[in-house]
Coordinates of C-alpha atoms and ligand atoms in Angstrom, one line a residue:
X1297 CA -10.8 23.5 -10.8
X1298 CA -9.7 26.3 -13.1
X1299 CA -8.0 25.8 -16.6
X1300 CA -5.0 27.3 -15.6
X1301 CA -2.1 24.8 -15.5
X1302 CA -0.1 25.4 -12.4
X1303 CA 2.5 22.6 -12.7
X1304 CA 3.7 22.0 -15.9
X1305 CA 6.8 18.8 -16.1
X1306 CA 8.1 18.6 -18.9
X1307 CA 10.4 15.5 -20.1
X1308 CA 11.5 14.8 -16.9
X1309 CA 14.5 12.3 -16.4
X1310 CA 16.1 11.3 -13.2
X1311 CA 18.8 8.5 -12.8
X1312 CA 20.5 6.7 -10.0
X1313 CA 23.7 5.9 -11.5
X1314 CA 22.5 3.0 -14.0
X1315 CA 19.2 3.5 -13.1
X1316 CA 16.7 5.1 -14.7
X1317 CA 14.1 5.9 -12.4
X1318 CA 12.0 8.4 -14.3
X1319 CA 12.7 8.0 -18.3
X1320 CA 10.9 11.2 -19.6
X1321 CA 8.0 12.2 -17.4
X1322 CA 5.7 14.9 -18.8
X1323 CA 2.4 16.0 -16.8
X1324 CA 0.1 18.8 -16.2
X1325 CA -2.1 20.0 -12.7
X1326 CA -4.3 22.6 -13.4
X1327 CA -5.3 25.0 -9.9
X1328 CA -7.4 23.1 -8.2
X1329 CA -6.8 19.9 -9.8
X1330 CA -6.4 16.8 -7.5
X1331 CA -3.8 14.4 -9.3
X1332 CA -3.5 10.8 -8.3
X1333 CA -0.1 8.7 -8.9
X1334 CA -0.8 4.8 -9.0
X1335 CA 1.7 2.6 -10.0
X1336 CA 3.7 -0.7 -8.6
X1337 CA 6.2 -0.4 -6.2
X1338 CA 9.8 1.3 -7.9
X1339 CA 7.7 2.4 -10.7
X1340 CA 9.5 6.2 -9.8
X1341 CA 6.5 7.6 -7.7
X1342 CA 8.5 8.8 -5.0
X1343 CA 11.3 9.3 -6.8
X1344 CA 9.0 12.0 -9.1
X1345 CA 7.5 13.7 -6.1
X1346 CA 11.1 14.9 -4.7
X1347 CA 11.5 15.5 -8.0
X1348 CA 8.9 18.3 -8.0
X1349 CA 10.0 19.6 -4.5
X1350 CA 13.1 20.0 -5.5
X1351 CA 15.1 17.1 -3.3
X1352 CA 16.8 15.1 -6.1
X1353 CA 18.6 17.3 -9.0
X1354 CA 17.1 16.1 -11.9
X1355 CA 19.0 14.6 -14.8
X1356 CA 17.3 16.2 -17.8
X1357 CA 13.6 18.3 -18.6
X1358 CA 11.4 21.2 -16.7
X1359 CA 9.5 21.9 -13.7
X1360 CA 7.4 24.8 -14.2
X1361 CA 5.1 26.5 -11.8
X1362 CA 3.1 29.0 -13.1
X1363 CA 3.7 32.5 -11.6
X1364 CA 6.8 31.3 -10.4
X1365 CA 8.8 29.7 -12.9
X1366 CA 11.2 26.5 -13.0
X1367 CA 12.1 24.6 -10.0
X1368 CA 16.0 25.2 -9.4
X1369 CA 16.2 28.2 -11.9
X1370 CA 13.8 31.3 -10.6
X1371 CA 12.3 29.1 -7.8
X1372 CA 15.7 28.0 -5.9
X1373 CA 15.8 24.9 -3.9
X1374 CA 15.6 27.3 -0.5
X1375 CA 12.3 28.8 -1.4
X1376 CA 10.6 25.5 -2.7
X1377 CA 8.8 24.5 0.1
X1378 CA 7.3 27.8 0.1
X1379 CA 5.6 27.1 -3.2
X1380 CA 4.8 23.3 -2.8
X1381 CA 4.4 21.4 0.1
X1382 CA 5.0 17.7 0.5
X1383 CA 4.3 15.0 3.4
X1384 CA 5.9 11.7 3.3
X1385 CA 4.9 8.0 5.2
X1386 CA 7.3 8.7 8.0
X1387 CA 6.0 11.9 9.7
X1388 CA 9.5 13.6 10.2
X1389 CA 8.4 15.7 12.5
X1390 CA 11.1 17.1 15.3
X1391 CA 11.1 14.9 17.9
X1392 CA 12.8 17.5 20.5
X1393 CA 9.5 20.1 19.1
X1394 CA 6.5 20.6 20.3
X1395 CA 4.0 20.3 17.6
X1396 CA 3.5 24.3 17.5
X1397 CA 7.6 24.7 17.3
X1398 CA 7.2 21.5 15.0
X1399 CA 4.9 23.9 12.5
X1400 CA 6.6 27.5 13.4
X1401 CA 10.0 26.6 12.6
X1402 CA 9.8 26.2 8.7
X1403 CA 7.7 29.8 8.3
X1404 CA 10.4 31.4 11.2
X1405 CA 13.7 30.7 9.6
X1406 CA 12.6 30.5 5.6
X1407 CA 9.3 32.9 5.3
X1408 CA 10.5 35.9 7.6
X1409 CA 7.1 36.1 8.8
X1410 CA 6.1 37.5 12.4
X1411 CA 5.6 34.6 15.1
X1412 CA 2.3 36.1 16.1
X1413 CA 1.2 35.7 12.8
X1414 CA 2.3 31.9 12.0
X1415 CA 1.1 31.3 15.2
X1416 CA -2.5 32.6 15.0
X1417 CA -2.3 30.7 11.1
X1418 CA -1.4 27.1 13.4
X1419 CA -3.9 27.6 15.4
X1420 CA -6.5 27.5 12.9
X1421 CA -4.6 25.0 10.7
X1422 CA -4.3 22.9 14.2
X1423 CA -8.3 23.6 14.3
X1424 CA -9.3 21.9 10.8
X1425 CA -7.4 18.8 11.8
X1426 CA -8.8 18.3 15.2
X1427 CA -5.7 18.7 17.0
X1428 CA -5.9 22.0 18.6
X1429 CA -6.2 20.9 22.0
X1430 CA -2.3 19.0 21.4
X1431 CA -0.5 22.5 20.3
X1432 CA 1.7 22.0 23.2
X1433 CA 2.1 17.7 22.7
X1434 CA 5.5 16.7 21.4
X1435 CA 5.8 13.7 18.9
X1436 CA 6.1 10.8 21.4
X1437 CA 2.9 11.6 22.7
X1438 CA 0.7 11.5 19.5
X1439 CA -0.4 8.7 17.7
X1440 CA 0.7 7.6 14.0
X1441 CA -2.7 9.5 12.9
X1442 CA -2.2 12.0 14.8
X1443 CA 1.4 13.2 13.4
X1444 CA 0.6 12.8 10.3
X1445 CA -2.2 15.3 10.6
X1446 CA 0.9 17.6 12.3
X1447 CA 2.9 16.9 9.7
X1448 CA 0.2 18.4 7.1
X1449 CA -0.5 20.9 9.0
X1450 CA 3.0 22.0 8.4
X1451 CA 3.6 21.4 5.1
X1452 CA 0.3 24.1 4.9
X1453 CA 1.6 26.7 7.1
X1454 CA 4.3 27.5 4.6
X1455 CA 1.2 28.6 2.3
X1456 CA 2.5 26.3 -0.4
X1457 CA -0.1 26.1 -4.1
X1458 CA 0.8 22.7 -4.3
X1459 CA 0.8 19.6 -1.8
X1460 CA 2.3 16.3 -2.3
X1461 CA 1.7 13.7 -0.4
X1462 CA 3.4 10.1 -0.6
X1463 CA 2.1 7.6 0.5
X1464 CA 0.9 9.7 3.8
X1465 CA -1.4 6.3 5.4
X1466 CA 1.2 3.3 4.3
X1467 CA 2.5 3.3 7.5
X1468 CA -0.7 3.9 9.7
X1469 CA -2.9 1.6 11.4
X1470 CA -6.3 1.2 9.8
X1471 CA -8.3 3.3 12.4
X1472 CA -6.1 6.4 11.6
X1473 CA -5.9 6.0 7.5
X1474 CA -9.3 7.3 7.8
X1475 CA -8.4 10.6 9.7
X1476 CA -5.6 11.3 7.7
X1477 CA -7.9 10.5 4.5
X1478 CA -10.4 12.8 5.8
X1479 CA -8.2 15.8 5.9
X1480 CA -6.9 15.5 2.6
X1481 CA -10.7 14.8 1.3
X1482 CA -11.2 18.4 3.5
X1483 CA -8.4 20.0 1.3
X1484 CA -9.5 19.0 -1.7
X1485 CA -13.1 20.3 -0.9
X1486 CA -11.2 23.8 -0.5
X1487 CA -9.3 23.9 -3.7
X1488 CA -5.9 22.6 -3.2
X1489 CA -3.8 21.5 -5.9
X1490 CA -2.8 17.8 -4.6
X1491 CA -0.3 15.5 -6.5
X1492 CA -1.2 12.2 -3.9
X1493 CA 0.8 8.9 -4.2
X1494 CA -1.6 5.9 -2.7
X1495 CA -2.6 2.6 -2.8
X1496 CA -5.6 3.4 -1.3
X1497 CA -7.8 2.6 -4.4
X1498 CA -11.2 3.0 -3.2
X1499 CA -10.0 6.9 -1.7
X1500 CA -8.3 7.5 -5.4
X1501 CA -11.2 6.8 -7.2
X1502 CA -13.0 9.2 -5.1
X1503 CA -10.7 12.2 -4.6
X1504 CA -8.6 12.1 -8.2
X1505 CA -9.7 14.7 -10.8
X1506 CA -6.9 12.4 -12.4
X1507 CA -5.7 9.1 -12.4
X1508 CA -1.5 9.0 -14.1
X1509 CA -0.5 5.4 -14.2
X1510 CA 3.2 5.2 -14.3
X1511 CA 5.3 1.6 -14.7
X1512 CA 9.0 1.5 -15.1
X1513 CA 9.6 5.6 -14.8
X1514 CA 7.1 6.1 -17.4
X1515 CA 3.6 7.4 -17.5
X1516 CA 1.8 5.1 -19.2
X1517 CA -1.6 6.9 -19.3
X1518 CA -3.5 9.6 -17.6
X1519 CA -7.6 8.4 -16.9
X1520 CA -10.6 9.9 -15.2
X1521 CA -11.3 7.6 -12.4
X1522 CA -14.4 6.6 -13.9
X1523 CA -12.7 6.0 -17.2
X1524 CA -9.3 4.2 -15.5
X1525 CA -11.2 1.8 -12.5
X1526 CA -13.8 0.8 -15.1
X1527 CA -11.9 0.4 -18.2
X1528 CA -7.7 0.7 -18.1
X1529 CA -6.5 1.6 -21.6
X1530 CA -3.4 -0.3 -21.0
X1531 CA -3.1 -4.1 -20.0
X1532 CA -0.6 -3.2 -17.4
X1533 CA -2.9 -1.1 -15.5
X1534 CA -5.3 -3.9 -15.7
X1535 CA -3.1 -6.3 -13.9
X1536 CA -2.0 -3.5 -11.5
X1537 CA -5.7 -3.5 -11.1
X1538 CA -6.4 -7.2 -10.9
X1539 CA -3.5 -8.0 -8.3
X1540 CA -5.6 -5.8 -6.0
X1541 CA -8.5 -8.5 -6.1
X1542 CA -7.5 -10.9 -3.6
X1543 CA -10.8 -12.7 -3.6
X1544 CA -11.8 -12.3 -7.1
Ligands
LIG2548 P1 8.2 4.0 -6.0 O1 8.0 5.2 -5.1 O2 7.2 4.0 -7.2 O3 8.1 2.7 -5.3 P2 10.9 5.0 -6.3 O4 10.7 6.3 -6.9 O5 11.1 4.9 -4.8 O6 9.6 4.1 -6.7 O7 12.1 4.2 -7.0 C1 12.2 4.2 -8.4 C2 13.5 3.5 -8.8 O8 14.6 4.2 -8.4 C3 13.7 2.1 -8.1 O9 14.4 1.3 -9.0 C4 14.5 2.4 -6.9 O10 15.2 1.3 -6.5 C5 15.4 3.5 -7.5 N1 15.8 4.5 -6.4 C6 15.0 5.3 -5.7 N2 15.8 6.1 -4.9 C7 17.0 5.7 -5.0 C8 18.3 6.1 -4.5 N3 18.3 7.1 -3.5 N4 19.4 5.5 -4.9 C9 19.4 4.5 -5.8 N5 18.3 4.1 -6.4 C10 17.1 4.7 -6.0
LIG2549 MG1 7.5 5.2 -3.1

């Protein structure tokens, strides 16, 4: 990880009508930096992520990404998902694509890049997940596991310096949480500047650089792993802790 902050959100505000779903977020990811999100359910995780890829307008406060500027002013909505990349628990990928059409189609119509070029790009991007051999498979034919991996391979063909990923292994069967886990473990190894939403403690505590604890659209504190699994600051995170211990 370098010291350079890459994301910078400042005083971040969102509402749904009467509700406020993110009350003045700020946070910083430096290059490299692997942030986790934990938090309970309607805390404003998601809500935060689309934020920062720029699918909810955002009520008050800054995105800034270093080199490019702020999300919605010199980095318009169209060319976001150049910049940063995010995968969601339902895979969205086109059912009527193949998976190579499925990862093409984003660099093709926003990136006005050459098709041999994307192409040759999927391939080895298909190649780090495994899934080379199913460039020509469409959705229906691939396991939960399976599209996932798809759907982050492309999110990275766009080239993004940034990935999100919410809650990518909620909706997966235990056998394929691993593979998908694995990939983003992979990523991480390389350098990628993640901003993960999971409930997959044991995989946070390993991967995070970070640990931002949000309740009720706030961030209530930012831990190292070591620092936030072995001793919360706040009593909320413990009991967000504690209500994982089934058998304790
Ligand atoms: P989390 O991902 O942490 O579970 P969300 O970001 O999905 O939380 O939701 C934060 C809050 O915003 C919740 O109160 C939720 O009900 C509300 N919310 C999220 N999306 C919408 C929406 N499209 N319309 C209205 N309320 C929403
Ligand atoms: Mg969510």
């Amino acid at each position: 990880m370098s010291e350079e902050v890459l994301l910078k959100v400042s005083n971040l505000k969102k509402n749904f009508g009467a509700i406020e779903a993110l009350k003045g977020v700020n946070l910083e990811v430096k290059k490299g930096e692997v942030a986790v999100i934990l938090g309970p359910s309607g805390c404003g995780k998601s809500t935060f992520l689309r934020c920062l890829n720029g699918l909810e307008e955002i009520a008050d406060g800054s995105i800034y990404l270093e080199g490019y500027g702020e999300i919605g002013k010199e980095i318009p909505f169209e060319k976001i998902r150049g910049t940063v990349g995010m995968v969601f628990q339902s895979y969205e990928l086109f059912p009527h694509l193949n998976v190579i059409n499925n990862i093409m189609l984003g660099p093709l119509k926003a990136q006005n890049r050459k098709k041999e070029e994307i192409e040759k790009q999927a391939d080895e991007l298909l190649n780090r997940v495994g899934l080379y051999n199913r460039k020509f498979a469409y959705p229906r034919e691939l396991s939960g596991g399976q599209k996932q991996r798809i759907a982050i391979v492309r999110a990275l063909c766009m080239n993004p310096e940034i990935m999100l990923f919410d809650e990518v292994t909620a909706a997966l069967d235990p056998e394929m949480v691993r593979e998908v886990l694995v990939v983003l473990l992979e990523l991480a190894r390389n350098g990628m500047t993640m901003v993960i939403v999971t409930h997959e403690l044991e995989f946070a505590k390993h991967i995070a650089d970070k640990i931002v604890f949000m309740e009720d659209g706030k961030i209530l504190e930012v831990s190292s792993p070591k620092e936030f699994f072995s001793n919360p600051k706040t009593e909320r995170a413990k009991s967000f802790l504690a209500s994982f211990d089934l058998y304790k």
